[in-house]
Coordinates of C-alpha atoms in Angstrom, one line a residue:
M25 CA -28.7 2.4 -2.1
E26 CA -27.8 6.0 -1.9
D27 CA -27.5 6.2 1.8
R28 CA -24.5 3.7 1.6
R29 CA -22.7 6.3 -0.4
A30 CA -23.4 8.9 2.3
E31 CA -22.2 6.4 4.9
K32 CA -19.0 5.7 3.0
S33 CA -18.3 9.5 2.6
C34 CA -18.9 10.0 6.3
E35 CA -16.4 7.2 7.2
Q36 CA -13.8 8.7 4.8
A37 CA -14.4 12.1 6.5
C38 CA -13.6 10.5 9.9
E39 CA -10.4 9.0 8.5
S40 CA -9.4 12.3 6.9
L41 CA -10.0 14.1 10.1
K42 CA -7.8 11.6 12.0
R43 CA -5.0 12.1 9.4
Q44 CA -5.4 15.9 9.8
D45 CA -6.4 16.3 6.2
Y46 CA -9.1 18.9 6.9
E47 CA -9.9 19.9 3.3
M48 CA -10.5 16.3 2.4
A49 CA -12.6 15.7 5.5
L50 CA -14.7 18.7 4.6
Q51 CA -15.2 17.5 1.1
H52 CA -16.3 14.0 2.2
C53 CA -18.7 15.5 4.8
T54 CA -20.2 17.8 2.2
E55 CA -20.6 14.8 -0.2
A56 CA -22.4 12.8 2.5
L57 CA -24.8 15.7 3.4
L58 CA -25.6 16.4 -0.3
S59 CA -26.2 12.7 -0.9
L60 CA -28.6 12.6 2.1
G61 CA -30.3 15.8 1.0
Q62 CA -31.6 14.1 -2.1
Y63 CA -34.2 12.2 -0.1
S64 CA -37.0 13.1 2.3
M65 CA -37.4 11.0 5.4
A66 CA -40.7 9.7 4.0
D67 CA -38.5 7.8 1.4
F68 CA -37.2 5.6 4.1
T69 CA -39.0 3.0 6.2
G70 CA -37.9 0.9 9.2
P71 CA -34.6 1.7 11.0
C72 CA -33.2 3.8 8.1
P73 CA -34.4 7.2 9.4
L74 CA -32.2 6.8 12.5
E75 CA -29.2 5.6 10.4
I76 CA -29.7 8.6 8.1
E77 CA -29.9 11.0 11.1
S78 CA -26.8 9.4 12.5
I79 CA -24.8 10.0 9.3
K80 CA -26.1 13.6 9.1
I81 CA -25.1 14.4 12.7
E82 CA -21.7 12.7 12.3
S83 CA -21.0 14.5 9.1
L84 CA -21.9 17.9 10.6
L85 CA -19.6 17.3 13.6
Y86 CA -16.7 16.4 11.3
R87 CA -17.5 19.5 9.2
I88 CA -17.4 21.7 12.4
A89 CA -14.0 20.2 13.4
S90 CA -12.7 20.7 9.9
F91 CA -13.9 24.3 9.6
L92 CA -12.4 25.1 13.0
Q93 CA -9.0 23.7 11.9
L94 CA -9.3 25.7 8.6
K95 CA -10.1 28.8 10.7
N96 CA -13.5 29.2 9.0
Y97 CA -15.3 30.1 12.3
G98 CA -18.5 31.5 10.7
Q99 CA -19.2 28.3 8.9
A100 CA -18.3 26.2 12.0
D101 CA -20.7 28.2 14.0
E102 CA -23.5 27.9 11.5
D103 CA -23.1 24.1 11.4
C104 CA -22.9 24.0 15.2
R105 CA -26.1 25.9 15.6
H106 CA -27.7 23.6 13.0
V107 CA -26.6 20.4 14.7
L108 CA -27.5 21.7 18.2
G109 CA -30.8 23.1 17.1
E110 CA -32.0 20.1 15.2
G111 CA -30.5 17.5 17.6
L112 CA -31.8 19.0 20.9
A113 CA -35.1 20.3 19.6
K114 CA -36.4 16.8 18.8
G115 CA -36.0 15.7 22.4
D116 CA -36.2 12.0 21.5
G117 CA -32.7 11.1 22.6
A118 CA -31.5 10.3 19.1
F119 CA -28.9 13.0 19.2
Q120 CA -27.4 11.7 22.5
A121 CA -27.6 8.2 21.2
V122 CA -25.6 9.1 18.1
L123 CA -23.0 10.9 20.3
C124 CA -22.8 7.8 22.5
C125 CA -22.3 5.5 19.5
M126 CA -19.6 7.8 18.1
Q127 CA -17.8 7.8 21.5
L128 CA -17.9 4.0 21.7
K129 CA -16.4 3.8 18.2
G130 CA -13.7 6.3 18.9
K131 CA -15.1 8.8 16.4
L132 CA -15.9 11.6 18.9
Q133 CA -12.4 12.1 20.3
P134 CA -11.0 14.0 17.3
V135 CA -14.0 16.3 17.3
S136 CA -13.7 16.9 21.1
H137 CA -10.0 17.5 20.8
I138 CA -10.4 20.1 18.1
L139 CA -13.2 21.9 19.8
A140 CA -11.2 22.1 23.1
K141 CA -8.2 23.3 21.2
S142 CA -10.1 26.0 19.3
L143 CA -11.9 27.3 22.4
T144 CA -8.7 27.7 24.4
G145 CA -6.3 28.8 21.7
E146 CA -8.3 31.1 19.5
S147 CA -9.8 34.5 19.9
L148 CA -13.5 33.9 18.9
N149 CA -16.4 36.2 19.2
G150 CA -19.0 35.6 21.9
M151 CA -21.7 34.0 19.9
V152 CA -19.4 31.5 18.2
T153 CA -17.8 30.7 21.6
K154 CA -21.2 30.2 23.2
D155 CA -22.4 27.6 20.6
L156 CA -19.1 25.8 20.5
T157 CA -18.8 25.7 24.3
R158 CA -22.4 24.3 24.4
L159 CA -21.4 21.6 21.9
K160 CA -18.1 20.8 23.7
T161 CA -20.1 20.4 27.0
L162 CA -22.5 18.0 25.4
L163 CA -19.6 15.9 24.0
K164 CA -17.9 15.9 27.4
E165 CA -21.2 14.9 29.2
T166 CA -21.5 12.0 26.7
E167 CA -18.0 10.9 27.5
V168 CA -18.5 11.1 31.2
R169 CA -21.9 9.3 31.0
L170 CA -20.4 6.4 29.1
F171 CA -17.6 5.8 31.5
Q172 CA -19.3 6.2 34.8
P173 CA -19.5 3.0 36.8
I174 CA -22.9 1.5 36.9
S175 CA -24.5 1.5 40.3
L176 CA -26.3 -1.7 41.1
G177 CA -27.6 -0.4 44.4
R178 CA -26.8 -1.9 47.8
V179 CA -26.1 -5.5 48.0

């Protein structure tokens, strides 16, 4: 099925990002997104729409990190607005669930690290900084939420 090709491209993007091969990560992300773009959500039934959404969010996050490393801030900002706008507008918790899964799999750390580095080390315009800071905050909140001790109440 075509979504497996997108999933494989997304996995390769993550590996390329970890190896600091940003051009290759960008290429894999773009392949994943183009592959997913061939279908409408009506083409999928069952759990597939969530898997497709997960691959899309993951690919966009890797693209943002790659664009930042390649100093293509305009494109990073565009993808950032896209992922934030779509992810948060739905309000169904799917975006946060994808971030949590990425965090648990160790896939969110490279993105968080690159975001933090770009926001502290680069001179960015206000709108780009605003969107990237908002994304960085969401990633940090996800990390904190996952590693907070669970309160079982008074015993």
